[in-house]
Tab-separated table of C-alpha atoms in Angstrom:
chain	number	residue	atom	x	y	z
A	1	MET	CA	37.159	42.029	101.645
A	2	ARG	CA	35.354	45.351	100.800
A	3	PHE	CA	36.313	48.915	101.096
A	4	GLN	CA	33.943	51.452	102.518
A	5	ASP	CA	35.142	54.024	99.950
A	6	ARG	CA	38.237	55.074	98.025
A	7	ARG	CA	39.727	56.926	101.069
A	8	GLU	CA	39.603	53.765	103.193
A	9	ALA	CA	41.083	51.792	100.327
A	10	GLY	CA	43.902	54.274	100.060
A	11	ARG	CA	44.719	53.883	103.738
A	12	GLU	CA	44.937	50.189	103.531
A	13	LEU	CA	47.022	50.353	100.350
A	14	ALA	CA	49.463	52.847	102.042
A	15	ALA	CA	50.500	50.207	104.659
A	16	PRO	CA	52.512	47.901	102.495
A	17	LEU	CA	54.035	50.859	100.593
A	18	VAL	CA	55.086	52.481	103.896
A	19	GLU	CA	56.822	49.239	104.766
A	20	ARG	CA	58.670	49.225	101.518
A	21	GLN	CA	59.711	52.768	102.146
A	22	ARG	CA	60.932	51.713	105.685
A	23	LEU	CA	63.127	49.141	103.970
A	24	GLY	CA	64.683	51.674	101.593
A	25	LEU	CA	62.811	50.300	98.506
A	26	LEU	CA	61.034	53.672	97.722
A	27	ALA	CA	63.773	56.337	97.671
A	28	ASP	CA	62.551	59.826	96.688
A	29	PRO	CA	59.023	58.746	95.903
A	30	VAL	CA	56.437	60.552	93.890
A	31	VAL	CA	52.794	59.502	93.671
A	32	LEU	CA	50.914	59.585	90.431
A	33	ALA	CA	47.088	59.178	90.496
A	34	LEU	CA	45.062	58.051	87.458
A	35	PRO	CA	42.079	60.292	87.608
A	36	ARG	CA	39.455	60.404	88.350
A	37	GLY	CA	38.950	57.453	90.631
A	38	GLY	CA	42.606	56.974	91.647
A	39	VAL	CA	42.996	60.448	93.118
A	40	PRO	CA	41.497	59.970	96.594
A	41	VAL	CA	43.328	56.649	96.798
A	42	ALA	CA	46.641	58.219	95.775
A	43	ASP	CA	46.096	61.229	98.162
A	44	GLU	CA	45.986	58.879	101.132
A	45	VAL	CA	49.117	56.963	99.879
A	46	ALA	CA	51.025	60.192	99.188
A	47	GLY	CA	50.180	61.449	102.705
A	48	ALA	CA	51.332	58.317	104.425
A	49	LEU	CA	54.577	58.397	102.263
A	50	GLY	CA	55.267	62.023	102.720
A	51	ALA	CA	55.455	62.260	98.967
A	52	PRO	CA	54.191	64.699	96.421
A	53	LEU	CA	50.954	63.892	94.621
A	54	ASP	CA	50.281	64.561	90.953
A	55	VAL	CA	48.082	63.031	88.152
A	56	LEU	CA	48.790	61.008	85.111
A	57	VAL	CA	45.904	61.502	82.720
A	58	VAL	CA	45.084	58.223	80.848
A	59	ARG	CA	42.150	57.769	78.550
A	60	LYS	CA	40.595	54.425	77.757
A	61	ILE	CA	39.809	53.727	74.139
A	62	GLY	CA	36.535	51.898	74.027
A	63	ALA	CA	35.210	49.408	71.421
A	64	PRO	CA	32.931	50.853	68.710
A	65	PHE	CA	29.877	48.886	70.012
A	66	ASN	CA	30.434	49.789	73.646
A	67	ARG	CA	32.752	52.565	74.950
A	68	GLU	CA	32.962	50.949	78.375
A	69	VAL	CA	34.727	47.928	76.874
A	70	GLY	CA	38.359	49.008	76.898
A	71	ILE	CA	40.478	47.820	74.074
A	72	GLY	CA	43.253	50.430	74.281
A	73	ALA	CA	44.398	53.474	76.140
A	74	LEU	CA	46.647	56.536	75.659
A	75	VAL	CA	48.618	59.114	77.610
A	76	GLY	CA	49.159	62.624	76.279
A	77	GLU	CA	50.889	62.580	72.884
A	78	GLU	CA	52.189	59.058	73.329
A	79	PRO	CA	51.116	56.433	70.760
A	80	PRO	CA	48.018	54.531	71.889
A	81	VAL	CA	48.478	51.099	73.494
A	82	PHE	CA	46.071	48.465	72.235
A	83	ASP	CA	44.972	45.042	73.703
A	84	GLU	CA	46.092	43.124	70.557
A	85	ARG	CA	44.111	39.997	71.505
A	86	ALA	CA	40.944	42.145	71.866
A	87	LEU	CA	41.477	43.763	68.508
A	88	THR	CA	41.840	40.332	66.875
A	89	ALA	CA	38.760	38.909	68.656
A	90	LEU	CA	36.677	41.851	67.600
A	91	GLY	CA	38.094	42.090	64.043
A	92	LEU	CA	39.404	45.587	64.546
A	93	THR	CA	42.605	47.426	63.450
A	94	PRO	CA	44.206	50.589	64.959
A	95	GLY	CA	43.303	52.415	61.719
A	96	ARG	CA	39.614	51.834	62.297
A	97	LEU	CA	39.824	53.357	65.661
A	98	SER	CA	41.557	56.561	64.640
A	99	ASP	CA	38.475	58.774	65.262
A	100	ARG	CA	38.079	57.344	68.753
A	101	VAL	CA	41.784	57.858	69.408
A	102	ASP	CA	41.527	61.455	68.254
A	103	ALA	CA	38.536	62.078	70.542
A	104	GLU	CA	40.251	60.577	73.661
A	105	ARG	CA	43.454	62.435	72.995
A	106	ARG	CA	41.483	65.729	72.988
A	107	GLU	CA	39.816	64.885	76.211
A	108	ALA	CA	43.156	63.820	77.725
A	109	ARG	CA	44.538	67.326	76.735
A	110	ARG	CA	41.534	69.024	78.228
A	111	ARG	CA	41.835	67.148	81.623
A	112	GLU	CA	45.686	67.627	81.653
A	113	GLU	CA	45.243	71.375	81.263
A	114	LEU	CA	42.422	71.484	83.853
A	115	TYR	CA	44.049	69.431	86.579
A	116	ARG	CA	47.435	70.911	86.224
A	117	GLY	CA	46.401	74.472	85.709
A	118	GLY	CA	49.723	75.498	84.174
A	119	ARG	CA	51.701	73.566	86.728
A	120	PRO	CA	54.577	71.570	85.159
A	121	ALA	CA	54.533	67.848	85.307
A	122	PRO	CA	56.812	66.482	88.003
A	123	ALA	CA	60.335	65.227	87.052
A	124	LEU	CA	60.407	61.460	87.318
A	125	GLY	CA	63.952	60.518	86.277
A	126	GLY	CA	65.799	58.609	88.947
A	127	ARG	CA	62.840	58.750	91.378
A	128	SER	CA	60.625	55.925	92.830
A	129	VAL	CA	57.329	56.402	91.093
A	130	VAL	CA	53.996	54.960	92.514
A	131	VAL	CA	51.208	54.855	90.000
A	132	VAL	CA	47.907	54.524	91.829
A	133	ASP	CA	44.402	53.677	90.659
A	134	ASP	CA	41.235	52.542	92.527
A	135	GLY	CA	41.320	49.103	90.981
A	136	LEU	CA	42.693	46.917	88.184
A	137	ALA	CA	40.373	45.006	85.928
A	138	THR	CA	41.803	44.386	82.488
A	139	GLY	CA	45.002	46.526	82.882
A	140	VAL	CA	44.768	48.274	79.453
A	141	THR	CA	44.793	51.791	80.979
A	142	ALA	CA	47.540	50.799	83.497
A	143	ARG	CA	49.736	49.556	80.715
A	144	ALA	CA	49.689	52.745	78.898
A	145	ALA	CA	50.337	54.711	82.061
A	146	LEU	CA	53.326	52.452	83.072
A	147	ARG	CA	54.829	52.701	79.691
A	148	ALA	CA	54.586	56.489	79.750
A	149	VAL	CA	56.280	56.667	83.146
A	150	ARG	CA	58.914	54.075	82.180
A	151	ALA	CA	59.914	56.376	79.262
A	152	ALA	CA	60.896	59.051	81.830
A	153	SER	CA	63.557	56.726	83.368
A	154	PRO	CA	62.343	56.381	86.899
A	155	ALA	CA	64.676	54.513	89.367
A	156	ARG	CA	61.836	52.239	90.395
A	157	LEU	CA	58.281	51.939	89.047
A	158	LEU	CA	55.426	50.528	91.079
A	159	LEU	CA	51.719	50.079	90.325
A	160	ALA	CA	49.582	50.232	93.431
A	161	VAL	CA	45.879	49.368	93.566
A	162	PRO	CA	43.650	48.342	96.395
A	163	VAL	CA	41.989	45.463	94.412
A	164	CYS	CA	42.992	43.783	91.103
A	165	SER	CA	42.243	40.752	88.947
A	166	SER	CA	44.732	37.986	88.646
A	167	GLN	CA	44.289	38.263	84.792
A	168	ALA	CA	45.481	41.913	84.837
A	169	THR	CA	48.428	41.378	87.155
A	170	GLU	CA	49.637	38.462	84.908
A	171	ALA	CA	49.158	40.573	81.784
A	172	LEU	CA	51.182	43.434	83.319
A	173	ALA	CA	54.055	41.333	84.377
A	174	GLY	CA	57.190	43.197	83.474
A	175	GLU	CA	55.504	46.572	82.906
A	176	ALA	CA	56.206	47.611	86.473
A	177	ASP	CA	59.012	46.593	88.826
A	178	GLU	CA	56.309	45.599	91.277
A	179	ILE	CA	52.519	45.519	91.532
A	180	VAL	CA	51.241	46.204	95.059
A	181	TYR	CA	47.799	45.357	96.072
A	182	VAL	CA	45.631	44.775	99.081
A	183	TYR	CA	43.324	42.135	97.656
A	184	ARG	CA	43.379	39.917	94.515
A	185	PRO	CA	40.107	37.992	94.713
A	186	PRO	CA	39.865	34.631	93.014
A	187	ARG	CA	36.640	35.737	91.135
A	188	PHE	CA	36.752	39.290	89.760
A	189	GLU	CA	33.967	40.979	87.679
A	190	ALA	CA	34.442	44.774	88.241
A	191	VAL	CA	36.390	47.101	90.434
A	192	GLY	CA	33.114	48.708	91.818
A	193	GLN	CA	31.951	45.437	93.379
A	194	TRP	CA	34.684	45.785	96.068
A	195	TYR	CA	33.484	49.155	97.244
A	196	ASP	CA	30.411	50.089	99.231
A	197	ASP	CA	30.687	53.629	97.835
A	198	PHE	CA	32.059	53.783	94.312
A	199	ALA	CA	30.404	56.921	93.173
A	200	GLN	CA	31.880	58.637	90.090
A	201	LEU	CA	34.108	61.644	90.982
A	202	THR	CA	33.758	65.025	89.445
A	203	ASP	CA	36.459	67.253	88.049
A	204	ASP	CA	35.820	69.645	90.926
A	205	GLU	CA	36.556	66.864	93.552
A	206	VAL	CA	39.753	66.009	91.728
A	207	LEU	CA	40.801	69.657	91.694
A	208	ARG	CA	40.016	70.173	95.468
A	209	THR	CA	42.186	67.245	96.367
A	210	LEU	CA	45.078	68.276	94.121
A	211	ARG	CA	44.966	71.896	95.481
A	212	ALA	CA	44.903	70.723	98.971
A	213	ALA	CA	47.942	68.436	98.347
A	214	HIS	CA	49.916	71.241	96.699
A	215	ASP	CA	48.878	74.036	99.111
A	216	GLY	CA	49.696	71.761	102.103
Protein backbone atom coordinates (compact mmCIF):
# COMPACT_ATOMS: atom_id res chain seq x y z
CA MET A 1 0.00 0.00 0.00
CA ARG A 2 1.43 3.32 -1.13
CA PHE A 3 -0.21 6.63 -1.96
CA GLN A 4 0.67 8.61 -5.05
CA ASP A 5 0.46 11.85 -3.09
CA ARG A 6 -1.41 13.50 -0.23
CA ARG A 7 -4.47 14.19 -2.38
CA GLU A 8 -4.90 10.52 -3.23
CA ALA A 9 -4.36 9.64 0.41
CA GLY A 10 -7.07 12.10 1.39
CA ARG A 11 -9.56 10.58 -1.03
CA GLU A 12 -8.92 7.09 0.34
CA LEU A 13 -9.15 8.33 3.92
CA ALA A 14 -12.44 10.08 3.17
CA ALA A 15 -14.23 6.82 2.33
CA PRO A 16 -14.45 5.35 5.88
CA LEU A 17 -15.31 8.79 7.26
CA VAL A 18 -18.16 9.25 4.79
CA GLU A 19 -19.48 5.85 5.88
CA ARG A 20 -19.43 6.96 9.51
CA GLN A 21 -21.26 10.11 8.51
CA ARG A 22 -23.89 8.02 6.71
CA LEU A 23 -24.39 6.02 9.91
CA GLY A 24 -24.96 9.21 11.91
CA LEU A 25 -21.62 9.05 13.73
CA LEU A 26 -20.32 12.40 12.47
CA ALA A 27 -23.01 14.95 13.19
CA ASP A 28 -22.17 18.58 12.33
CA PRO A 29 -18.56 17.81 11.37
CA VAL A 30 -15.63 20.20 11.12
CA VAL A 31 -12.25 19.13 9.73
CA LEU A 32 -9.03 20.44 11.25
CA ALA A 33 -5.79 19.94 9.33
CA LEU A 34 -2.38 19.79 10.97
CA PRO A 35 -0.28 21.98 8.66
CA ARG A 36 1.52 21.81 6.54
CA GLY A 37 1.32 18.20 5.34
CA GLY A 38 -2.15 17.49 6.64
CA VAL A 39 -3.79 20.30 4.67
CA PRO A 40 -4.23 18.63 1.23
CA VAL A 41 -5.30 15.39 2.92
CA ALA A 42 -7.86 17.25 5.03
CA ASP A 43 -9.08 19.26 2.04
CA GLU A 44 -10.16 16.03 0.32
CA VAL A 45 -11.78 14.77 3.52
CA ALA A 46 -13.68 18.01 4.12
CA GLY A 47 -14.94 18.06 0.54
CA ALA A 48 -16.24 14.50 0.80
CA LEU A 49 -17.97 15.22 4.10
CA GLY A 50 -19.33 18.58 3.03
CA ALA A 51 -17.66 19.98 6.13
CA PRO A 52 -15.77 23.22 6.77
CA LEU A 53 -11.97 23.03 6.68
CA ASP A 54 -9.65 24.84 9.05
CA VAL A 55 -6.20 24.39 10.54
CA LEU A 56 -4.86 23.52 13.95
CA VAL A 57 -1.26 24.68 14.20
CA VAL A 58 0.88 22.25 16.20
CA ARG A 59 4.62 22.64 16.62
CA LYS A 60 6.90 19.72 17.36
CA ILE A 61 9.51 20.24 20.07
CA GLY A 62 12.70 18.57 18.91
CA ALA A 63 15.51 17.07 20.93
CA PRO A 64 18.54 19.33 21.47
CA PHE A 65 20.81 17.03 19.45
CA ASN A 66 18.36 16.62 16.56
CA ARG A 67 15.32 18.82 16.05
CA GLU A 68 13.69 16.16 13.87
CA VAL A 69 13.43 13.83 16.85
CA GLY A 70 10.14 14.87 18.41
CA ILE A 71 10.03 14.72 22.19
CA GLY A 72 7.09 17.07 22.67
CA ALA A 73 4.64 19.40 20.95
CA LEU A 74 2.52 22.45 21.65
CA VAL A 75 -0.61 24.19 20.39
CA GLY A 76 -1.00 27.95 20.75
CA GLU A 77 -0.74 29.07 24.36
CA GLU A 78 -1.49 25.61 25.75
CA PRO A 79 1.16 23.99 27.97
CA PRO A 80 3.55 21.79 25.98
CA VAL A 81 2.93 18.06 25.90
CA PHE A 82 6.06 15.94 26.35
CA ASP A 83 6.87 12.32 25.71
CA GLU A 84 7.88 11.47 29.25
CA ARG A 85 9.60 8.24 28.28
CA ALA A 86 11.72 10.06 25.72
CA LEU A 87 12.66 12.73 28.25
CA THR A 88 13.74 10.09 30.74
CA ALA A 89 15.70 8.13 28.14
CA LEU A 90 17.54 11.28 27.04
CA GLY A 91 18.09 12.64 30.53
CA LEU A 92 16.11 15.80 29.80
CA THR A 93 13.62 17.88 31.78
CA PRO A 94 11.00 20.36 30.54
CA GLY A 95 13.00 23.16 32.15
CA ARG A 96 16.01 22.41 29.97
CA LEU A 97 13.82 22.73 26.89
CA SER A 98 12.32 26.14 27.72
CA ASP A 99 14.24 27.96 24.97
CA ARG A 100 13.06 25.44 22.37
CA VAL A 101 9.49 25.71 23.67
CA ASP A 102 9.59 29.51 23.39
CA ALA A 103 10.93 29.33 19.83
CA GLU A 104 8.26 26.86 18.71
CA ARG A 105 5.52 28.91 20.36
CA ARG A 106 6.65 31.98 18.41
CA GLU A 107 6.56 29.99 15.18
CA ALA A 108 3.10 28.64 16.07
CA ARG A 109 1.83 32.20 16.55
CA ARG A 110 3.34 33.26 13.22
CA ARG A 111 1.71 30.42 11.33
CA GLU A 112 -1.61 30.85 13.11
CA GLU A 113 -1.72 34.51 12.11
CA LEU A 114 -0.60 33.76 8.56
CA TYR A 115 -3.00 30.89 7.89
CA ARG A 116 -6.01 32.50 9.54
CA GLY A 117 -5.47 36.03 8.31
CA GLY A 118 -7.66 37.42 11.06
CA ARG A 119 -10.35 34.77 10.63
CA PRO A 120 -11.61 33.51 14.00
CA ALA A 121 -11.01 29.91 14.98
CA PRO A 122 -14.05 27.68 14.43
CA ALA A 123 -16.35 26.91 17.34
CA LEU A 124 -15.86 23.24 18.22
CA GLY A 125 -18.18 22.76 21.19
CA GLY A 126 -20.83 20.12 20.56
CA ARG A 127 -19.54 19.29 17.06
CA SER A 128 -17.87 16.25 15.54
CA VAL A 129 -14.24 17.23 15.04
CA VAL A 130 -11.99 15.32 12.66
CA VAL A 131 -8.29 16.08 13.14
CA VAL A 132 -6.34 15.14 10.00
CA ASP A 133 -2.64 14.68 9.28
CA ASP A 134 -0.73 12.99 6.46
CA GLY A 135 0.51 10.23 8.75
CA LEU A 136 1.18 9.22 12.32
CA ALA A 137 4.65 8.11 13.39
CA THR A 138 5.28 8.74 17.11
CA GLY A 139 2.01 10.51 17.88
CA VAL A 140 3.57 13.30 19.93
CA THR A 141 2.15 16.14 17.78
CA ALA A 142 -1.21 14.42 17.48
CA ARG A 143 -1.44 14.09 21.27
CA ALA A 144 -1.01 17.85 21.73
CA ALA A 145 -3.56 18.55 19.00
CA LEU A 146 -6.16 16.18 20.41
CA ARG A 147 -5.83 17.53 23.94
CA ALA A 148 -6.27 21.09 22.68
CA VAL A 149 -9.42 20.10 20.78
CA ARG A 150 -10.78 18.05 23.67
CA ALA A 151 -10.57 21.14 25.87
CA ALA A 152 -13.09 22.79 23.52
CA SER A 153 -15.73 20.14 24.41
CA PRO A 154 -16.49 18.54 21.03
CA ALA A 155 -19.34 16.03 20.88
CA ARG A 156 -17.04 13.55 19.17
CA LEU A 157 -13.31 13.68 18.42
CA LEU A 158 -11.65 11.64 15.70
CA LEU A 159 -8.05 11.48 14.53
CA ALA A 160 -7.84 10.53 10.85
CA VAL A 161 -4.63 9.66 8.99
CA PRO A 162 -3.90 7.71 5.80
CA VAL A 163 -1.10 5.67 7.40
CA CYS A 164 0.06 5.14 10.97
CA SER A 165 2.31 3.08 13.18
CA SER A 166 0.82 0.60 15.63
CA GLN A 167 3.03 2.14 18.32
CA ALA A 168 1.39 5.54 17.84
CA THR A 169 -2.18 4.27 17.80
CA GLU A 170 -1.55 2.36 21.02
CA ALA A 171 0.08 5.39 22.63
CA LEU A 172 -2.89 7.59 21.70
CA ALA A 173 -5.58 5.23 22.93
CA GLY A 174 -8.08 7.31 24.86
CA GLU A 175 -6.94 10.66 23.47
CA ALA A 176 -9.49 10.46 20.62
CA ASP A 177 -12.87 8.77 20.53
CA GLU A 178 -11.64 6.93 17.45
CA ILE A 179 -8.55 6.76 15.27
CA VAL A 180 -9.41 6.22 11.61
CA TYR A 181 -6.75 5.12 9.15
CA VAL A 182 -6.38 3.48 5.75
CA TYR A 183 -3.25 1.46 6.46
CA ARG A 184 -1.35 0.43 9.57
CA PRO A 185 1.68 -1.48 8.30
CA PRO A 186 3.38 -4.05 10.52
CA ARG A 187 6.74 -2.36 9.93
CA PHE A 188 6.80 1.42 10.04
CA GLU A 189 9.85 3.68 9.81
CA ALA A 190 8.60 7.03 8.53
CA VAL A 191 5.44 8.55 7.07
CA GLY A 192 7.17 9.52 3.83
CA GLN A 193 7.99 5.94 2.89
CA TRP A 194 4.30 5.36 2.13
CA TYR A 195 4.06 8.17 -0.45
CA ASP A 196 5.49 8.37 -3.96
CA ASP A 197 5.36 12.17 -3.71
CA PHE A 198 6.02 13.48 -0.21
CA ALA A 199 7.43 16.89 -1.08
CA GLN A 200 7.33 19.47 1.69
CA LEU A 201 4.52 21.98 1.29
CA THR A 202 5.03 25.72 1.40
CA ASP A 203 3.01 28.32 3.27
CA ASP A 204 1.72 29.59 -0.09
CA GLU A 205 0.34 26.15 -0.96
CA VAL A 206 -1.40 25.94 2.41
CA LEU A 207 -2.89 29.41 1.96
CA ARG A 208 -4.17 28.62 -1.54
CA THR A 209 -5.94 25.51 -0.26
CA LEU A 210 -7.49 27.31 2.70
CA ARG A 211 -8.63 30.25 0.58
CA ALA A 212 -10.23 27.96 -1.96
CA ALA A 213 -12.00 26.05 0.80
CA HIS A 214 -13.37 29.20 2.41
CA ASP A 215 -14.21 31.01 -0.83
CA GLY A 216 -15.95 27.94 -2.19
